Amino acid sequence: MEPNLLLAFSLTLMAGLATGIGSLIAFLTTRTNKAFLSISLGFSAGVMIYVSMVEIFVKAKDALVNELGYEQGYTMTVVGFFFGILLIAIIDRLIPKQGNPHEPQRVEDMNKPANQVHDQALMKMGVFTALAIGIHNFPEGIATFTSALQDPGLGIAIAIAIAIHNIPEGIAVAVPIYFATGNKKKAFKLSFLSGLAEPVGALFAYLILMPFLNDLMFGIIFAAVAGIMVFISLDELLPAAKKYDESHHAIYGLIAGMALMAISLLLFI
């Protein structure tokens, strides 16, 4: 797995820093392309759900069955899957409601009248959102890193899906902070830094988990990763996609993401 280390770190960094792309979109455009965001979020959810259930869960099960036997290995896979869901659900519950990073923000909000700037409540909301994104991105960084170590093709797919869903999160940080301070540089900086939790998660996986990353540990981590990604897709990406949606863009994106992931996996059989 050593030759894949650089790729794994690079993919994780790229996925995390996509929050900065979101803030740039907020600064460089004048209108929210709701159809594009809806399709993109649906696409990301489709990739995550398909790859989690068809590839990651199966890889986890195979590894654990090989180590523990069929009955115990399959049971451990299911337990690991729902543990991943429980972990990310607890993280989600601990985040204050006003800091929800998946509440859609509009680019049009960047053009509010100047006399409405310096709102402390909005500043607090922006900071909470940046912290919330950081908390969410930490386990996503572990997921991307460990996936890329084991299977570079799988890691690339996961990194792209996570990067896409980090773009509107960057907007969610940049809009309230700019609206509160009138400072684009500060808004971009906080948006950009919120994504750094992703490579921090990769670093944690490398320094703490790598010494124990045998087939048993790999299977448990992958089962949890599958659960985390399914929860993120169902609880965050799809609801956000529907909020931006004007017709059926979210479901079209979802199906396209699944189809593209299926085709890419077929090509690597």
Short mmCIF file of C-alpha atoms in Angstrom, two decimals:
data_model
loop_
_atom_site.label_atom_id
_atom_site.label_comp_id
_atom_site.label_asym_id
_atom_site.label_seq_id
_atom_site.Cartn_x
_atom_site.Cartn_y
_atom_site.Cartn_z
CA MET A 1 0.00 0.00 0.00
CA GLU A 2 3.01 2.31 0.44
CA PRO A 3 3.17 3.47 -3.23
CA ASN A 4 -0.39 4.79 -2.88
CA LEU A 5 0.37 7.05 0.10
CA LEU A 6 1.05 10.19 -1.93
CA LEU A 7 -2.04 9.63 -4.07
CA ALA A 8 -4.18 9.02 -0.97
CA PHE A 9 -3.00 12.24 0.70
CA SER A 10 -3.39 14.24 -2.55
CA LEU A 11 -6.95 13.02 -3.13
CA THR A 12 -7.92 13.84 0.45
CA LEU A 13 -6.43 17.33 0.22
CA MET A 14 -8.19 17.97 -3.11
CA ALA A 15 -11.55 16.85 -1.73
CA GLY A 16 -11.25 18.96 1.40
CA LEU A 17 -10.14 22.17 -0.28
CA ALA A 18 -13.14 22.09 -2.62
CA THR A 19 -14.82 24.24 0.05
CA GLY A 20 -12.60 27.05 -1.26
CA ILE A 21 -14.09 26.54 -4.73
CA GLY A 22 -17.52 27.11 -3.21
CA SER A 23 -16.50 30.46 -1.76
CA LEU A 24 -14.95 31.51 -5.10
CA ILE A 25 -18.23 30.68 -6.85
CA ALA A 26 -20.04 32.89 -4.35
CA PHE A 27 -17.66 35.79 -5.08
CA LEU A 28 -17.34 35.42 -8.86
CA THR A 29 -20.96 34.82 -9.86
CA THR A 30 -24.07 36.92 -9.40
CA ARG A 31 -26.77 34.23 -9.40
CA THR A 32 -27.13 30.78 -7.88
CA ASN A 33 -27.23 28.05 -10.53
CA LYS A 34 -29.74 25.97 -8.63
CA ALA A 35 -30.07 23.33 -11.34
CA PHE A 36 -26.29 22.77 -11.40
CA LEU A 37 -26.07 22.50 -7.60
CA SER A 38 -29.06 20.17 -7.44
CA ILE A 39 -27.67 17.86 -10.13
CA SER A 40 -24.18 17.96 -8.59
CA LEU A 41 -25.39 17.11 -5.09
CA GLY A 42 -27.63 14.35 -6.44
CA PHE A 43 -24.72 13.03 -8.49
CA SER A 44 -22.46 12.99 -5.44
CA ALA A 45 -25.12 11.12 -3.44
CA GLY A 46 -25.55 8.59 -6.26
CA VAL A 47 -21.81 7.90 -6.39
CA MET A 48 -21.59 7.55 -2.61
CA ILE A 49 -24.64 5.30 -2.19
CA TYR A 50 -23.73 3.01 -5.08
CA VAL A 51 -20.05 2.66 -4.23
CA SER A 52 -20.86 2.16 -0.53
CA MET A 53 -23.37 -0.65 -1.02
CA VAL A 54 -21.93 -2.34 -4.11
CA GLU A 55 -18.18 -1.98 -3.55
CA ILE A 56 -17.11 -0.81 -0.08
CA PHE A 57 -19.56 -2.95 1.92
CA VAL A 58 -18.67 -6.01 -0.19
CA LYS A 59 -14.92 -5.41 0.23
CA ALA A 60 -15.43 -5.08 3.99
CA LYS A 61 -17.46 -8.27 4.12
CA ASP A 62 -14.91 -10.24 2.08
CA ALA A 63 -12.05 -9.10 4.32
CA LEU A 64 -13.91 -9.87 7.55
CA VAL A 65 -15.28 -13.20 6.33
CA ASN A 66 -11.75 -14.20 5.32
CA GLU A 67 -10.49 -13.34 8.81
CA LEU A 68 -13.39 -14.45 11.02
CA GLY A 69 -15.40 -16.96 9.01
CA TYR A 70 -18.66 -16.37 7.14
CA GLU A 71 -21.18 -15.97 9.97
CA GLN A 72 -19.02 -13.91 12.32
CA GLY A 73 -17.45 -11.92 9.48
CA TYR A 74 -20.80 -10.99 7.92
CA THR A 75 -22.18 -10.05 11.34
CA MET A 76 -19.15 -7.85 12.04
CA THR A 77 -19.65 -6.14 8.66
CA VAL A 78 -23.26 -5.27 9.46
CA VAL A 79 -22.29 -4.07 12.95
CA GLY A 80 -19.49 -1.92 11.48
CA PHE A 81 -21.87 -0.46 8.87
CA PHE A 82 -24.43 0.66 11.44
CA PHE A 83 -21.69 1.83 13.80
CA GLY A 84 -20.56 4.19 11.01
CA ILE A 85 -24.13 5.48 10.68
CA LEU A 86 -24.41 5.93 14.46
CA LEU A 87 -21.05 7.75 14.64
CA ILE A 88 -21.87 10.34 11.97
CA ALA A 89 -25.42 10.72 13.32
CA ILE A 90 -24.05 11.55 16.79
CA ILE A 91 -21.63 14.06 15.26
CA ASP A 92 -24.54 15.60 13.38
CA ARG A 93 -26.65 15.89 16.54
CA LEU A 94 -23.85 17.63 18.45
CA ILE A 95 -23.63 20.45 15.89
CA PRO A 96 -25.75 23.53 16.78
CA LYS A 97 -28.71 24.00 14.45
CA GLN A 98 -27.57 27.49 13.41
CA GLY A 99 -24.29 25.98 12.20
CA ASN A 100 -25.85 23.47 9.83
CA PRO A 101 -23.46 23.37 6.84
CA HIS A 102 -26.09 21.81 4.60
CA GLU A 103 -28.62 24.61 4.80
CA PRO A 104 -28.59 26.02 1.25
CA GLN A 105 -27.15 29.51 0.81
CA ARG A 106 -27.64 31.64 -2.29
CA VAL A 107 -25.00 33.59 -4.18
CA GLU A 108 -27.54 36.43 -4.42
CA ASP A 109 -27.12 36.92 -0.66
CA MET A 110 -23.61 38.27 -1.35
CA ASN A 111 -25.21 41.40 -2.79
CA LYS A 112 -27.17 42.55 0.26
CA PRO A 113 -27.16 46.30 1.00
CA ALA A 114 -24.00 47.54 2.74
CA ASN A 115 -25.96 48.89 5.71
CA GLN A 116 -26.91 45.31 6.61
CA VAL A 117 -23.27 44.29 7.03
CA HIS A 118 -21.60 43.56 10.41
CA ASP A 119 -24.36 41.31 11.75
CA GLN A 120 -22.92 39.40 14.72
CA ALA A 121 -25.55 36.65 14.51
CA LEU A 122 -24.55 35.95 10.92
CA MET A 123 -20.87 35.97 11.84
CA LYS A 124 -21.60 33.40 14.55
CA MET A 125 -23.55 31.33 12.05
CA GLY A 126 -20.66 31.41 9.57
CA VAL A 127 -18.10 30.38 12.18
CA PHE A 128 -20.36 27.58 13.47
CA THR A 129 -20.83 26.40 9.89
CA ALA A 130 -17.07 26.35 9.30
CA LEU A 131 -16.59 24.31 12.49
CA ALA A 132 -19.43 21.97 11.54
CA ILE A 133 -17.90 21.35 8.13
CA GLY A 134 -14.56 20.65 9.78
CA ILE A 135 -16.18 18.08 12.08
CA HIS A 136 -17.97 16.41 9.15
CA ASN A 137 -14.85 16.41 6.97
CA PHE A 138 -12.69 14.58 9.51
CA PRO A 139 -14.29 11.12 9.05
CA GLU A 140 -14.65 11.84 5.32
CA GLY A 141 -10.87 12.33 5.20
CA ILE A 142 -10.36 8.94 6.84
CA ALA A 143 -12.75 7.38 4.32
CA THR A 144 -11.01 8.89 1.29
CA PHE A 145 -7.52 8.10 2.56
CA THR A 146 -8.13 4.47 3.50
CA SER A 147 -10.08 3.84 0.29
CA ALA A 148 -7.30 5.25 -1.88
CA LEU A 149 -4.69 3.17 -0.03
CA GLN A 150 -6.57 -0.04 -0.67
CA ASP A 151 -7.92 0.76 -4.15
CA PRO A 152 -6.76 3.96 -5.96
CA GLY A 153 -9.66 3.85 -8.43
CA LEU A 154 -12.16 3.65 -5.59
CA GLY A 155 -10.36 6.45 -3.76
CA ILE A 156 -10.58 8.72 -6.81
CA ALA A 157 -14.34 8.13 -7.12
CA ILE A 158 -14.94 8.85 -3.43
CA ALA A 159 -12.71 11.96 -3.51
CA ILE A 160 -14.62 13.39 -6.49
CA ALA A 161 -17.98 12.75 -4.82
CA ILE A 162 -16.86 14.38 -1.57
CA ALA A 163 -15.29 17.33 -3.42
CA ILE A 164 -18.59 17.98 -5.24
CA HIS A 165 -20.56 18.01 -2.01
CA ASN A 166 -17.97 20.29 -0.36
CA ILE A 167 -18.58 23.06 -2.93
CA PRO A 168 -21.99 24.19 -1.59
CA GLU A 169 -20.58 23.83 1.92
CA GLY A 170 -17.98 26.44 0.96
CA ILE A 171 -20.79 28.73 -0.14
CA ALA A 172 -22.57 28.09 3.18
CA VAL A 173 -19.50 29.40 5.04
CA ALA A 174 -18.62 32.30 2.73
CA VAL A 175 -22.06 33.91 2.42
CA PRO A 176 -22.85 34.59 6.09
CA ILE A 177 -19.25 35.56 6.97
CA TYR A 178 -18.99 38.02 4.07
CA PHE A 179 -22.45 39.36 4.86
CA ALA A 180 -21.41 39.85 8.51
CA THR A 181 -17.97 41.40 7.90
CA GLY A 182 -17.99 42.78 4.36
CA ASN A 183 -14.55 41.12 4.01
CA LYS A 184 -14.24 38.70 1.07
CA LYS A 185 -10.72 37.71 2.07
CA LYS A 186 -11.82 36.65 5.55
CA ALA A 187 -14.82 34.77 4.17
CA PHE A 188 -12.64 32.89 1.67
CA LYS A 189 -10.01 32.11 4.32
CA LEU A 190 -12.50 30.54 6.74
CA SER A 191 -14.22 28.66 3.94
CA PHE A 192 -10.86 27.37 2.68
CA LEU A 193 -9.62 26.38 6.14
CA SER A 194 -12.81 24.50 7.00
CA GLY A 195 -11.86 21.94 4.36
CA LEU A 196 -8.48 21.24 5.97
CA ALA A 197 -10.14 18.84 8.40
CA GLU A 198 -10.22 16.39 5.48
CA PRO A 199 -6.41 16.01 5.19
CA VAL A 200 -6.22 16.12 9.00
CA GLY A 201 -8.46 13.03 8.98
CA ALA A 202 -6.07 11.42 6.50
CA LEU A 203 -3.12 12.27 8.73
CA PHE A 204 -4.93 10.72 11.71
CA ALA A 205 -5.55 7.57 9.66
CA TYR A 206 -1.88 7.43 8.65
CA LEU A 207 -0.37 8.07 12.10
CA ILE A 208 -2.89 6.24 14.31
CA LEU A 209 -4.61 3.61 12.18
CA MET A 210 -1.88 2.59 9.72
CA PRO A 211 0.15 0.52 12.24
CA PHE A 212 -2.99 -1.58 12.86
CA LEU A 213 -4.25 -1.67 9.26
CA ASN A 214 -4.37 -5.43 8.74
CA ASP A 215 -7.22 -7.18 6.92
CA LEU A 216 -9.37 -7.27 10.07
CA MET A 217 -8.97 -3.55 10.80
CA PHE A 218 -9.41 -2.72 7.12
CA GLY A 219 -12.71 -4.63 7.02
CA ILE A 220 -14.07 -2.88 10.12
CA ILE A 221 -13.03 0.59 8.87
CA PHE A 222 -14.50 -0.01 5.41
CA ALA A 223 -17.81 -1.24 6.87
CA ALA A 224 -18.01 1.94 8.99
CA VAL A 225 -17.02 4.09 5.99
CA ALA A 226 -19.89 2.59 3.97
CA GLY A 227 -22.32 3.50 6.76
CA ILE A 228 -20.94 7.04 7.07
CA MET A 229 -21.26 7.68 3.33
CA VAL A 230 -24.81 6.32 3.11
CA PHE A 231 -25.88 8.51 6.04
CA ILE A 232 -24.27 11.62 4.54
CA SER A 233 -26.02 10.93 1.23
CA LEU A 234 -29.48 10.33 2.69
CA ASP A 235 -29.42 12.88 5.50
CA GLU A 236 -27.45 15.73 3.91
CA LEU A 237 -26.83 15.54 0.17
CA LEU A 238 -30.26 14.51 -1.10
CA PRO A 239 -32.24 16.91 1.16
CA ALA A 240 -29.94 19.76 0.11
CA ALA A 241 -30.28 18.77 -3.54
CA LYS A 242 -34.07 18.85 -3.25
CA LYS A 243 -33.97 22.32 -1.65
CA TYR A 244 -32.10 23.64 -4.69
CA ASP A 245 -34.28 21.62 -7.06
CA GLU A 246 -36.86 23.09 -9.43
CA SER A 247 -37.95 19.89 -11.16
CA HIS A 248 -36.31 16.45 -11.05
CA HIS A 249 -32.66 17.53 -11.27
CA ALA A 250 -31.71 15.87 -7.97
CA ILE A 251 -32.97 12.41 -8.99
CA TYR A 252 -31.42 12.75 -12.47
CA GLY A 253 -28.10 13.55 -10.83
CA LEU A 254 -28.53 10.63 -8.41
CA ILE A 255 -29.13 8.14 -11.23
CA ALA A 256 -26.28 9.59 -13.30
CA GLY A 257 -23.91 9.25 -10.34
CA MET A 258 -24.92 5.62 -9.81
CA ALA A 259 -24.63 4.83 -13.51
CA LEU A 260 -21.21 6.43 -13.88
CA MET A 261 -19.95 4.61 -10.77
CA ALA A 262 -21.34 1.30 -12.09
CA ILE A 263 -19.66 1.80 -15.47
CA SER A 264 -16.33 2.75 -13.90
CA LEU A 265 -16.39 -0.34 -11.67
CA LEU A 266 -17.22 -2.57 -14.67
CA LEU A 267 -14.23 -1.17 -16.54
CA PHE A 268 -11.91 -2.25 -13.72
CA ILE A 269 -13.20 -5.83 -13.39
#
